[in-house]
Amino acid sequence: MSLRRLLCKLIRDRSLTYNVLKTRALSSQSSDRSSDSDTSRQTHFGFQSVNEDEKWKKVHEVFETVADKYDLMNDAMSFGIHRIWKDIFMARLAPTHGTKLLDMAGGTGDITFRYINYLKNLGPAPDNKSSSVTVCDINQAMLDVGKVRAQRQGFTEACGVNVQWLCGDAENLQLPDESFTAYTIAFGIRNCTHIDKVLEEAYRVLTPGGRFMCLEFSHIPNETLQWVYDQYSFQVIPVLGQLLAGQWRPYQYLVESIRQFPNQEKLKGMIENAGFRQVTYENLTFGTCAIHSGFKI
Amino acid sequence: MKSNVFILLTAFKTGHKYILPIINGAVHRNIQLSRSYSQDRSHADVTSVTAIISDYDERQYEENVKSQILQKALQFVTHSGWTTESLTAGAEAAGYPGITHGLFPNGGGDLVHYFNVQCNENLVDQMKTWPKEDLKESNVPTKFIENSIMARLLMIEPYKNTWPKAMAIQALPNNVPNCLATLLSLVDDICYHSGDRSVDFNWYLRRVGLAGIYKATELFYLTDKSNNNVSTRNFVTSRVRDAQLLQSALKLNPITTAPQTLTAAFVTV
Ligand SMILES: C[S@@+](CC[C@H](N)C(=O)[O-])C[C@H]1O[C@@H](n2cnc3c(N)ncnc32)[C@H](O)[C@@H]1O
């Protein structure tokens, strides 16, 4: 359903990265430095150097295309519902001024932008309460997409929320204990090999009272509906993937992995085992998606 | 089994008669359970018992954290109302980040509920120290009931300005069950401590009637500008007297008039 998810997979498989790199190489032949192998991936797309204005523009274009395709595919497959799911997700988190959020697997910034908007709508923050968000993703390329989008959509310093972009693995975070008051992971936990490790790390970096929230595809508790959904996901999604993105297998993988992911109750148990309390979940759209929530209290 | 015990406890606490059939079933099953337990102290049994205990501790711990935050939140109500904002401030005052307000998905509704429960408990503590009324002919401890209603109402005093909002919040569909439950437990407590041990039809009538009186008085009280709330007190007195008259009228023929009265009482709740 989420192209994002698929893209992550793709990028992790490197196939897309290669494509991106290829495109980038093509479109930036003037600057030799950009056409190296992907060992330089991480530094390559950083925006620090001043004299790389032109390169920045190219990178910008390439990723903007990718990001656009993201949204197209996401919208096509979920009928645009993924936006609503993310809106609900943020409404449930209901951040307050002074929140320090870790947006894990936040790649393209969808959650982070909603977070910033939510805080903006609360009105001006009191002087002693500054909010921040750290967008963390294992894939630097995804973070770069996010940065570009942030720039484009006007989420700059001026909006009063301190935004950090960090490349890191959810299973092994290079972040100090008790440094965030909220942790979100949207359509990301399924990508991780060891869910328990992710949860353990989440628990570690949260302050007491901190909240863990996860948005993920889930299981429909009703058999008939599940059957309908399966028909849709197994028959339609790969076709859509083929048509819109020219890929079949990754979409096949996508729908299969959704079925393999632990169901609502199981995931709830895992979250509790990590030490969280007051663990609850809420089904969205008949359970195709679920929001899990827990507190470190 | 746990839920049975729970029902049992609630039943004892509130004395609700309608739970009786359930209790019977529960007690039965419990006896069987404990019998098999004592005959065969298998490992599984022991662990399940400890699991229940630690489960209980867990919940107790969570409840404590929540009460702590809610208690702190109350001091912000005059400023920010019965809102998530107050809960956020309460969480921060209790040493947690503001985002911990998410522990209360019903927002202001959870805060109002907490306040109501607190007040009810408070009232019970007070009532325990009051002298029982000498019941003569009338059979209804009018004075006691009036006093308890007044005592309970005056607990709202510090929040009088924001209380209409609180009443509106309680009327929201997802808050109605909690609201009704606290109201019924309030009138239950009042009846119990006033010495009412009736088990006949009056049991229902008194409670439902009393709940109606309380709600009506609450409304009256909110607009009462009189000194020391004298008007409210007069209002209670006449409502209780009305009810008393009604009851003695009913005694003549309870069966025929009962249904209508019940509906009427419910409508006023
Ligand atoms: C489907 S995207 C979700 C993006 C965004 N949160 C959203 O909802 O639109 C999944 C993201 O998870 C990231 N990811 C996968 N495994 C990860 C891990 N072990 N640690 C951190 N991020 C990971 C991927 O790089 C990808 O950006």
Coordinates of C-alpha atoms and ligand atoms in Angstrom, one line a residue:
Chain A
M1 CA 0.0 0.0 0.0
S2 CA 2.7 2.4 0.8
L3 CA 5.0 3.1 -2.0
R4 CA 7.2 4.6 0.6
R5 CA 7.5 1.3 2.2
L6 CA 8.3 -0.2 -1.1
L7 CA 10.8 2.4 -1.9
C8 CA 12.5 1.8 1.3
K9 CA 12.8 -1.7 0.4
L10 CA 14.0 -0.8 -3.0
I11 CA 16.5 1.6 -1.7
R12 CA 17.7 -0.9 0.8
D13 CA 18.0 -3.3 -2.1
R14 CA 20.0 -0.6 -3.7
S15 CA 18.3 -1.2 -7.0
L16 CA 16.6 2.2 -6.8
T17 CA 19.6 3.8 -5.3
Y18 CA 21.5 2.7 -8.4
N19 CA 18.7 4.2 -10.5
V20 CA 18.9 7.4 -8.6
L21 CA 22.6 7.5 -8.9
K22 CA 22.4 6.8 -12.5
T23 CA 20.0 9.5 -13.1
R24 CA 22.0 11.8 -11.0
A25 CA 25.1 10.9 -12.9
L26 CA 23.3 11.7 -16.1
S27 CA 21.9 14.9 -15.0
S28 CA 25.1 16.2 -13.3
Q29 CA 27.8 15.3 -15.7
S30 CA 29.2 18.8 -15.5
S31 CA 30.3 18.1 -11.9
D32 CA 32.5 15.0 -11.9
R33 CA 32.4 14.5 -8.2
S34 CA 28.9 13.3 -8.2
S35 CA 29.2 10.2 -10.3
D36 CA 31.2 8.0 -7.9
S37 CA 30.1 4.7 -6.5
D38 CA 27.6 4.5 -3.8
T39 CA 30.2 4.3 -1.1
S40 CA 30.1 8.1 -1.1
R41 CA 26.3 8.0 -0.8
Q42 CA 26.2 9.4 2.7
T43 CA 28.3 12.4 2.2
H44 CA 27.3 13.0 -1.3
F45 CA 23.9 14.3 -0.7
G46 CA 24.8 16.5 2.3
F47 CA 24.1 20.1 1.8
Q48 CA 27.0 21.6 3.8
S49 CA 29.4 22.7 1.1
V50 CA 28.8 26.1 -0.3
N51 CA 30.3 25.6 -3.7
E52 CA 28.0 22.8 -4.5
D53 CA 25.1 24.9 -5.4
E54 CA 24.6 23.4 -8.8
K55 CA 24.8 19.9 -7.5
W56 CA 22.3 20.7 -4.9
K57 CA 19.9 21.7 -7.6
K58 CA 20.3 18.5 -9.5
V59 CA 20.0 16.3 -6.4
H60 CA 17.0 18.4 -5.6
E61 CA 15.3 17.6 -8.9
V62 CA 16.1 13.9 -8.8
F63 CA 14.7 13.4 -5.4
E64 CA 11.8 15.6 -5.9
T65 CA 10.8 13.3 -8.8
V66 CA 11.2 10.3 -6.5
A67 CA 9.2 11.9 -3.8
D68 CA 6.5 12.8 -6.2
K69 CA 6.3 9.3 -7.4
Y70 CA 6.0 8.2 -3.8
D71 CA 3.0 10.2 -3.2
L72 CA 1.4 9.1 -6.5
M73 CA 1.9 5.5 -5.7
N74 CA 0.8 5.9 -2.0
D75 CA -2.3 7.7 -3.0
A76 CA -3.1 5.3 -5.8
M77 CA -2.9 2.3 -3.7
S78 CA -4.6 3.5 -0.6
F79 CA -7.0 5.8 -2.3
G80 CA -5.3 8.7 -0.6
I81 CA -6.2 7.2 2.8
H82 CA -2.6 7.1 4.0
R83 CA -2.7 10.8 4.4
I84 CA -5.8 10.5 6.6
W85 CA -4.1 7.7 8.6
K86 CA -1.1 10.0 9.2
D87 CA -3.4 12.9 10.2
I88 CA -5.2 10.7 12.7
F89 CA -1.9 9.4 14.0
M90 CA -0.7 12.9 14.7
A91 CA -4.0 13.9 16.3
R92 CA -3.7 10.9 18.7
L93 CA -0.2 11.9 19.6
A94 CA -1.4 15.5 20.2
P95 CA 2.1 17.0 20.7
T96 CA 2.4 19.9 23.1
H97 CA 4.9 22.7 23.1
G98 CA 8.1 21.5 24.5
T99 CA 7.8 18.0 23.0
K100 CA 11.0 16.4 21.9
L101 CA 10.1 13.9 19.1
L102 CA 12.1 11.2 17.6
D103 CA 10.5 10.4 14.2
M104 CA 12.0 7.0 13.5
A105 CA 12.1 5.7 9.9
G106 CA 10.8 9.2 9.2
G107 CA 12.5 9.2 5.8
T108 CA 10.5 11.6 3.8
G109 CA 9.2 13.7 6.6
D110 CA 5.5 13.0 6.4
I111 CA 5.1 12.6 10.1
T112 CA 7.5 15.4 11.0
F113 CA 5.7 17.9 8.8
R114 CA 2.4 17.0 10.4
Y115 CA 4.1 17.4 13.8
I116 CA 5.3 20.9 13.0
N117 CA 1.9 21.9 11.6
Y118 CA 0.2 20.6 14.7
L119 CA 2.5 22.6 17.0
K120 CA 2.0 25.6 14.8
N121 CA -1.8 25.3 15.2
L122 CA -1.5 25.3 18.9
G123 CA -0.4 28.9 18.8
P124 CA 2.8 30.5 19.8
A125 CA 4.9 28.5 22.2
P126 CA 5.8 30.0 25.7
D127 CA 9.4 31.2 25.9
N128 CA 10.6 28.4 28.1
K129 CA 9.2 25.6 25.9
S130 CA 10.9 24.9 22.6
S131 CA 10.0 21.8 20.6
S132 CA 12.2 19.7 18.5
V133 CA 12.1 16.8 16.2
T134 CA 14.8 14.4 15.1
V135 CA 14.1 12.6 11.9
C136 CA 16.0 9.4 11.9
D137 CA 16.2 7.0 9.0
I138 CA 18.6 4.2 8.2
N139 CA 18.8 5.5 4.6
Q140 CA 20.6 8.8 3.9
A141 CA 18.9 9.0 0.5
M142 CA 15.5 9.0 2.2
L143 CA 16.6 11.7 4.6
D144 CA 17.7 13.8 1.6
V145 CA 14.3 13.4 0.0
G146 CA 12.9 14.7 3.3
K147 CA 15.2 17.6 3.5
V148 CA 14.3 18.7 0.0
R149 CA 10.6 18.4 0.7
A150 CA 11.0 20.4 4.0
Q151 CA 12.7 23.1 2.0
R152 CA 10.0 23.1 -0.6
Q153 CA 7.1 23.1 1.8
G154 CA 8.5 25.9 3.9
F155 CA 9.4 23.9 7.0
T156 CA 12.4 26.0 7.9
E157 CA 14.0 27.4 11.1
A158 CA 11.3 30.1 11.1
C159 CA 8.6 27.7 12.1
G160 CA 10.0 27.5 15.6
V161 CA 10.6 23.8 15.8
N162 CA 14.2 22.6 15.8
V163 CA 14.6 19.9 13.1
Q164 CA 17.5 17.5 13.0
W165 CA 18.2 14.9 10.4
L166 CA 20.0 11.8 11.5
C167 CA 21.1 8.7 9.8
G168 CA 20.8 5.7 12.1
D169 CA 19.5 2.2 12.7
A170 CA 16.3 1.9 14.8
E171 CA 17.7 -1.3 16.3
N172 CA 20.9 0.4 17.5
L173 CA 20.6 4.1 18.1
Q174 CA 23.6 6.3 18.8
L175 CA 21.4 8.5 21.0
P176 CA 21.7 9.1 24.7
D177 CA 19.2 7.5 27.2
E178 CA 16.1 9.5 28.1
S179 CA 16.5 12.2 25.5
F180 CA 13.1 12.3 23.9
T181 CA 9.5 12.7 25.1
A182 CA 7.9 11.1 22.1
Y183 CA 8.9 8.4 19.7
T184 CA 6.9 7.7 16.5
I185 CA 7.5 5.1 13.8
A186 CA 5.1 5.1 10.9
F187 CA 5.2 2.3 8.3
G188 CA 8.8 1.6 9.4
I189 CA 8.7 -1.0 12.1
R190 CA 7.9 -3.7 9.6
N191 CA 11.1 -3.1 7.7
C192 CA 13.1 -3.8 10.8
T193 CA 14.5 -7.3 11.3
H194 CA 14.2 -7.3 15.1
I195 CA 11.1 -5.6 16.3
D196 CA 12.0 -6.3 19.9
K197 CA 15.3 -4.5 19.6
V198 CA 13.6 -1.5 18.0
L199 CA 11.2 -1.4 21.0
E200 CA 14.0 -1.8 23.5
E201 CA 15.8 1.2 21.9
A202 CA 12.6 3.2 21.8
Y203 CA 12.1 2.6 25.5
R204 CA 15.7 3.5 26.3
V205 CA 15.8 6.9 24.5
L206 CA 12.4 8.0 26.0
T207 CA 12.2 10.0 29.2
P208 CA 9.8 8.9 31.9
G209 CA 6.3 9.8 30.8
G210 CA 7.4 9.6 27.2
R211 CA 5.1 8.1 24.6
F212 CA 5.7 5.5 22.0
M213 CA 3.5 5.5 18.9
C214 CA 3.5 3.2 15.9
L215 CA 1.5 3.3 12.7
E216 CA 1.6 0.2 10.7
F217 CA -0.4 -2.0 8.4
S218 CA -2.2 -4.6 10.3
H219 CA -4.8 -7.4 10.3
I220 CA -8.5 -7.1 9.7
P221 CA -10.3 -8.9 12.5
N222 CA -13.2 -9.7 10.2
E223 CA -12.7 -12.7 7.9
T224 CA -14.9 -11.6 5.1
L225 CA -13.3 -8.2 5.0
Q226 CA -9.9 -9.7 5.2
W227 CA -10.7 -11.8 2.2
V228 CA -11.8 -8.7 0.2
Y229 CA -8.7 -6.9 1.3
D230 CA -6.5 -9.9 0.3
Q231 CA -8.1 -9.9 -3.1
Y232 CA -7.4 -6.3 -3.5
S233 CA -3.8 -6.5 -2.2
F234 CA -2.8 -9.7 -3.9
Q235 CA -4.5 -9.0 -7.2
V236 CA -4.6 -5.3 -7.6
I237 CA -1.6 -3.9 -5.8
P238 CA 1.1 -5.7 -7.9
V239 CA -0.7 -4.7 -11.0
L240 CA -0.8 -1.1 -9.9
G241 CA 2.8 -1.4 -9.0
Q242 CA 3.6 -2.7 -12.5
L243 CA 1.6 0.0 -14.2
L244 CA 2.6 3.0 -12.1
A245 CA 6.1 2.2 -11.0
G246 CA 7.1 -0.5 -13.5
Q247 CA 7.7 -3.0 -10.7
W248 CA 5.9 -6.1 -9.8
R249 CA 7.9 -8.2 -7.4
P250 CA 8.5 -5.5 -4.7
Y251 CA 4.8 -5.0 -4.5
Q252 CA 4.2 -8.7 -4.2
Y253 CA 6.7 -8.6 -1.4
L254 CA 4.9 -5.6 0.1
V255 CA 1.5 -7.3 0.4
E256 CA 3.1 -10.6 1.6
S257 CA 5.1 -8.8 4.3
I258 CA 1.9 -7.2 5.6
R259 CA 0.4 -10.6 6.1
Q260 CA 3.5 -11.8 8.0
F261 CA 3.7 -8.9 10.4
P262 CA 2.4 -9.6 13.9
N263 CA -1.3 -8.8 14.4
Q264 CA -2.6 -6.1 16.7
E265 CA -2.6 -8.2 19.9
K266 CA 0.7 -9.7 19.3
L267 CA 2.4 -6.4 18.6
K268 CA 0.7 -5.0 21.7
G269 CA 2.3 -7.8 23.8
M270 CA 5.7 -7.1 22.3
I271 CA 5.4 -3.4 23.2
E272 CA 4.4 -4.4 26.8
N273 CA 7.3 -6.8 27.0
A274 CA 9.7 -3.9 26.1
G275 CA 8.5 -2.2 29.4
F276 CA 5.8 0.1 28.1
R277 CA 2.6 0.6 30.1
Q278 CA -0.9 1.6 29.3
V279 CA -0.4 0.0 25.9
T280 CA -3.4 0.3 23.6
Y281 CA -4.1 0.1 19.9
E282 CA -6.7 1.5 17.6
N283 CA -7.7 0.1 14.3
L284 CA -8.0 2.3 11.3
T285 CA -10.1 1.5 8.2
F286 CA -11.3 -1.9 9.5
G287 CA -7.9 -2.8 10.7
T288 CA -5.9 -2.4 7.5
C289 CA -3.9 -0.1 9.6
A290 CA -3.4 0.2 13.4
I291 CA -2.0 2.8 15.8
H292 CA -0.3 1.3 18.8
S293 CA 0.5 3.5 21.8
G294 CA 2.4 3.0 25.0
F295 CA 4.0 5.0 27.8
K296 CA 7.2 4.8 29.7
I297 CA 5.8 5.3 33.1
Chain B
M1 CA -12.4 -15.4 37.6
K2 CA -10.8 -12.0 38.1
S3 CA -13.8 -10.3 36.6
N4 CA -16.1 -12.2 38.8
V5 CA -14.2 -11.1 41.8
F6 CA -14.4 -7.6 40.5
I7 CA -18.2 -7.8 40.0
L8 CA -18.4 -9.3 43.5
L9 CA -16.5 -6.4 45.0
T10 CA -18.4 -3.8 43.2
A11 CA -21.6 -5.5 44.2
F12 CA -20.6 -5.5 47.8
K13 CA -19.6 -1.9 47.6
T14 CA -22.6 -0.6 45.9
G15 CA -25.1 -3.1 47.0
H16 CA -26.7 -3.2 43.6
K17 CA -29.4 -5.8 43.7
Y18 CA -29.5 -6.3 39.9
I19 CA -26.0 -7.8 40.2
L20 CA -27.3 -10.6 42.4
P21 CA -27.9 -13.2 39.8
I22 CA -24.4 -12.7 38.4
I23 CA -22.9 -12.9 41.9
N24 CA -24.6 -16.2 42.4
G25 CA -23.0 -17.6 39.2
A26 CA -19.7 -16.1 40.1
V27 CA -19.6 -17.5 43.6
H28 CA -20.4 -20.9 42.3
R29 CA -17.6 -20.9 39.8
N30 CA -15.2 -19.5 42.3
I31 CA -16.0 -22.2 44.8
Q32 CA -15.3 -24.8 42.1
L33 CA -12.2 -23.1 41.1
S34 CA -10.7 -22.9 44.6
R35 CA -11.7 -26.5 45.3
S36 CA -9.8 -27.8 42.3
Y37 CA -7.0 -25.5 43.2
S38 CA -6.6 -26.8 46.8
Q39 CA -6.7 -30.4 45.6
D40 CA -4.2 -30.1 43.0
R41 CA -1.5 -27.5 43.6
S42 CA 0.0 -27.7 40.2
H43 CA 2.5 -25.3 38.9
A44 CA 0.2 -23.8 36.4
D45 CA -2.2 -22.8 39.0
V46 CA 0.4 -21.1 41.1
T47 CA 1.8 -19.1 38.3
S48 CA -1.6 -18.0 37.1
V49 CA -2.4 -16.7 40.6
T50 CA 0.9 -14.8 40.8
A51 CA 0.2 -13.5 37.3
I52 CA -3.1 -12.1 38.4
I53 CA -1.5 -10.5 41.4
S54 CA 1.3 -8.8 39.5
D55 CA -1.2 -7.8 36.9
Y56 CA -3.1 -6.2 39.7
D57 CA 0.0 -4.4 40.9
E58 CA 0.7 -3.2 37.4
R59 CA -2.7 -1.7 37.0
Q60 CA -2.4 -0.2 40.5
Y61 CA 0.8 1.4 39.6
E62 CA -0.6 2.9 36.3
E63 CA -3.6 4.1 38.2
N64 CA -1.4 5.9 40.7
V65 CA 0.6 7.7 38.0
K66 CA -2.7 8.7 36.5
S67 CA -4.2 10.0 39.7
Q68 CA -1.1 11.9 40.5
I69 CA -1.3 13.8 37.1
L70 CA -5.1 14.3 37.4
Q71 CA -4.7 15.6 41.0
K72 CA -2.2 18.2 39.7
A73 CA -4.3 19.0 36.7
L74 CA -7.2 20.1 38.9
Q75 CA -5.3 23.2 40.0
F76 CA -5.2 24.4 36.4
V77 CA -8.9 24.0 35.8
T78 CA -9.9 27.5 36.9
H79 CA -7.4 28.8 34.4
S80 CA -7.7 26.4 31.5
G81 CA -11.0 24.6 32.1
W82 CA -11.7 20.9 31.9
T83 CA -9.4 20.4 29.0
T84 CA -6.3 18.6 27.6
E85 CA -4.4 21.8 28.3
S86 CA -5.0 21.4 32.0
L87 CA -4.0 17.7 31.8
T88 CA -0.8 18.8 30.0
A89 CA 0.0 21.3 32.7
G90 CA -0.9 18.7 35.3
A91 CA 1.5 16.2 33.7
E92 CA 4.3 18.7 33.8
A93 CA 3.5 19.7 37.4
A94 CA 3.8 16.0 38.3
G95 CA 7.3 15.8 36.6
Y96 CA 6.3 14.3 33.3
P97 CA 6.5 15.8 29.9
G98 CA 3.4 17.5 28.6
I99 CA 2.9 14.7 26.0
T100 CA 2.0 12.3 28.8
H101 CA -1.5 13.8 28.6
G102 CA -2.1 11.1 26.1
L103 CA -2.7 8.8 29.1
F104 CA -6.2 10.3 29.1
P105 CA -7.7 9.7 25.7
N106 CA -11.0 11.2 26.8
G107 CA -9.2 14.5 27.7
G108 CA -11.4 16.8 29.8
G109 CA -13.9 14.0 30.2
D110 CA -11.4 11.9 32.2
L111 CA -10.6 14.9 34.3
V112 CA -14.3 15.6 35.2
H113 CA -14.7 11.9 36.0
Y114 CA -11.8 11.9 38.3
F115 CA -13.1 15.0 40.1
N116 CA -16.5 13.4 40.5
V117 CA -15.1 10.2 41.9
Q118 CA -12.8 12.2 44.3
C119 CA -15.8 14.3 45.5
N120 CA -17.9 11.2 46.1
E121 CA -15.2 9.5 48.2
N122 CA -14.7 12.7 50.1
L123 CA -18.4 12.9 50.8
V124 CA -18.5 9.3 52.0
D125 CA -15.7 10.1 54.5
Q126 CA -17.7 13.1 55.7
M127 CA -21.0 11.2 56.0
K128 CA -19.4 8.5 58.1
T129 CA -18.9 11.0 60.8
W130 CA -22.4 12.4 60.7
P131 CA -24.9 11.2 63.3
K132 CA -27.6 8.9 62.0
E133 CA -31.0 10.5 61.9
D134 CA -33.5 9.2 64.3
L135 CA -36.0 7.6 62.0
K136 CA -39.6 7.9 63.2
E137 CA -42.8 7.9 61.4
S138 CA -41.5 9.3 58.1
N139 CA -39.1 6.5 57.5
V140 CA -37.1 8.9 55.3
P141 CA -33.9 10.6 56.7
T142 CA -34.7 13.9 55.1
K143 CA -32.2 16.1 56.9
F144 CA -29.4 13.7 56.2
I145 CA -30.1 13.6 52.6
E146 CA -30.4 17.3 52.3
N147 CA -27.1 17.8 54.1
S148 CA -25.3 15.3 51.9
I149 CA -26.6 16.9 48.7
M150 CA -25.5 20.3 49.9
A151 CA -22.1 19.1 51.0
R152 CA -21.6 17.4 47.7
L153 CA -22.6 20.4 45.7
L154 CA -20.4 22.8 47.6
M155 CA -17.4 20.8 46.5
I156 CA -18.0 22.2 43.1
E157 CA -17.8 25.7 44.5
P158 CA -14.1 26.3 43.5
Y159 CA -14.9 25.3 40.0
K160 CA -18.3 27.0 39.7
N161 CA -17.4 29.1 36.7
T162 CA -16.2 26.2 34.7
W163 CA -18.8 23.7 35.9
P164 CA -21.4 24.3 33.1
K165 CA -18.6 23.2 30.7
A166 CA -18.0 20.2 32.8
M167 CA -21.7 19.2 32.6
A168 CA -21.6 19.6 28.9
I169 CA -18.6 17.4 28.7
Q170 CA -20.3 14.7 30.8
A171 CA -23.2 14.7 28.4
L172 CA -21.0 13.7 25.5
P173 CA -21.8 10.2 24.4
N174 CA -18.5 8.6 25.4
N175 CA -18.6 10.2 28.8
V176 CA -22.2 9.3 29.6
P177 CA -21.5 5.8 31.1
N178 CA -18.9 7.1 33.5
C179 CA -21.1 10.0 34.4
L180 CA -24.1 7.9 35.2
A181 CA -22.0 5.4 37.1
T182 CA -20.6 8.1 39.4
L183 CA -24.0 9.6 39.9
L184 CA -25.6 6.3 40.8
S185 CA -22.7 5.5 43.2
L186 CA -23.2 8.9 44.8
V187 CA -26.9 8.4 45.5
D188 CA -26.1 4.8 46.6
D189 CA -23.6 6.1 49.1
I190 CA -26.0 8.7 50.4
C191 CA -28.8 6.2 50.8
Y192 CA -26.5 3.7 52.5
H193 CA -25.0 6.1 55.0
S194 CA -28.3 7.7 55.8
G195 CA -29.3 4.4 57.1
D196 CA -31.5 3.2 54.3
R197 CA -31.4 -0.6 54.2
S198 CA -34.5 -1.1 52.3
V199 CA -34.7 -4.1 50.0
D200 CA -38.1 -3.6 48.6
F201 CA -39.3 -1.5 45.7
N202 CA -38.3 1.7 47.5
W203 CA -34.7 0.8 46.9
Y204 CA -34.9 1.7 43.2
L205 CA -37.3 4.5 43.7
R206 CA -35.2 6.3 46.2
R207 CA -32.1 6.1 44.2
V208 CA -33.5 7.1 41.0
G209 CA -35.5 9.9 42.7
L210 CA -32.5 11.1 44.5
A211 CA -30.4 11.1 41.4
G212 CA -33.0 13.3 39.8
I213 CA -33.0 15.6 42.7
Y214 CA -29.3 15.9 42.7
K215 CA -29.1 16.7 39.0
A216 CA -31.9 19.3 39.3
T217 CA -30.3 20.9 42.3
E218 CA -26.9 21.1 40.5
L219 CA -28.5 23.1 37.7
F220 CA -30.2 25.3 40.2
Y221 CA -27.1 25.9 42.1
L222 CA -25.1 27.1 39.1
T223 CA -27.4 30.1 38.7
D224 CA -27.8 30.6 42.5
K225 CA -26.4 34.0 43.4
S226 CA -28.0 34.1 46.9
N227 CA -25.9 34.5 50.1
N228 CA -24.5 31.2 51.3
N229 CA -26.6 29.5 48.6
V230 CA -29.7 29.7 50.8
S231 CA -31.9 29.4 47.7
T232 CA -30.2 26.2 46.7
R233 CA -30.8 24.8 50.2
N234 CA -34.4 25.7 50.0
F235 CA -34.7 24.1 46.6
V236 CA -33.3 20.8 47.9
T237 CA -35.6 20.9 50.9
S238 CA -38.7 21.3 48.8
R239 CA -37.5 18.6 46.2
V240 CA -36.9 16.1 49.0
R241 CA -40.3 16.9 50.5
D242 CA -41.9 16.4 47.1
A243 CA -40.3 13.1 46.8
Q244 CA -41.4 12.1 50.2
L245 CA -45.0 12.9 49.3
L246 CA -44.7 11.0 46.1
Q247 CA -43.4 8.0 48.0
S248 CA -46.2 7.9 50.5
A249 CA -48.6 8.2 47.7
L250 CA -47.0 5.3 46.0
K251 CA -47.2 3.2 49.0
L252 CA -50.9 3.0 48.5
N253 CA -50.5 1.2 45.3
P254 CA -46.9 0.9 44.2
I255 CA -47.4 -1.6 41.4
T256 CA -49.7 0.5 39.1
T257 CA -47.9 3.8 39.4
A258 CA -44.3 2.5 39.5
P259 CA -43.5 2.3 35.8
Q260 CA -44.6 5.9 35.1
T261 CA -42.7 7.2 38.1
L262 CA -39.6 5.4 37.1
T263 CA -39.7 6.8 33.6
A264 CA -40.4 10.3 34.9
A265 CA -37.4 10.0 37.2
F266 CA -35.2 8.8 34.5
V267 CA -36.2 11.6 32.2
T268 CA -35.2 14.1 34.9
V269 CA -31.8 12.5 35.4
Ligands
LIG1 C1 7.8 3.2 4.2 S1 9.1 4.3 4.8 C2 8.1 5.3 5.9 C3 8.4 6.8 5.7 C4 7.5 7.7 6.6 N1 7.6 7.4 8.0 C5 6.1 7.7 6.1 O1 5.3 7.2 6.9 O2 5.8 8.2 5.1 C6 10.1 3.3 5.8 C7 11.4 3.9 6.2 O3 12.0 3.1 7.1 C8 13.4 3.2 7.0 N2 14.0 2.1 7.7 C9 14.0 0.8 7.3 N3 14.7 0.0 8.2 C10 15.1 0.9 9.2 C11 15.9 0.8 10.4 N4 16.3 -0.4 10.8 N5 16.1 1.9 11.1 C12 15.7 3.1 10.7 N6 15.0 3.3 9.6 C13 14.7 2.2 8.8 C14 13.5 3.2 5.5 O4 14.8 3.8 5.1 C15 12.4 4.1 5.1 O5 12.7 5.4 4.9

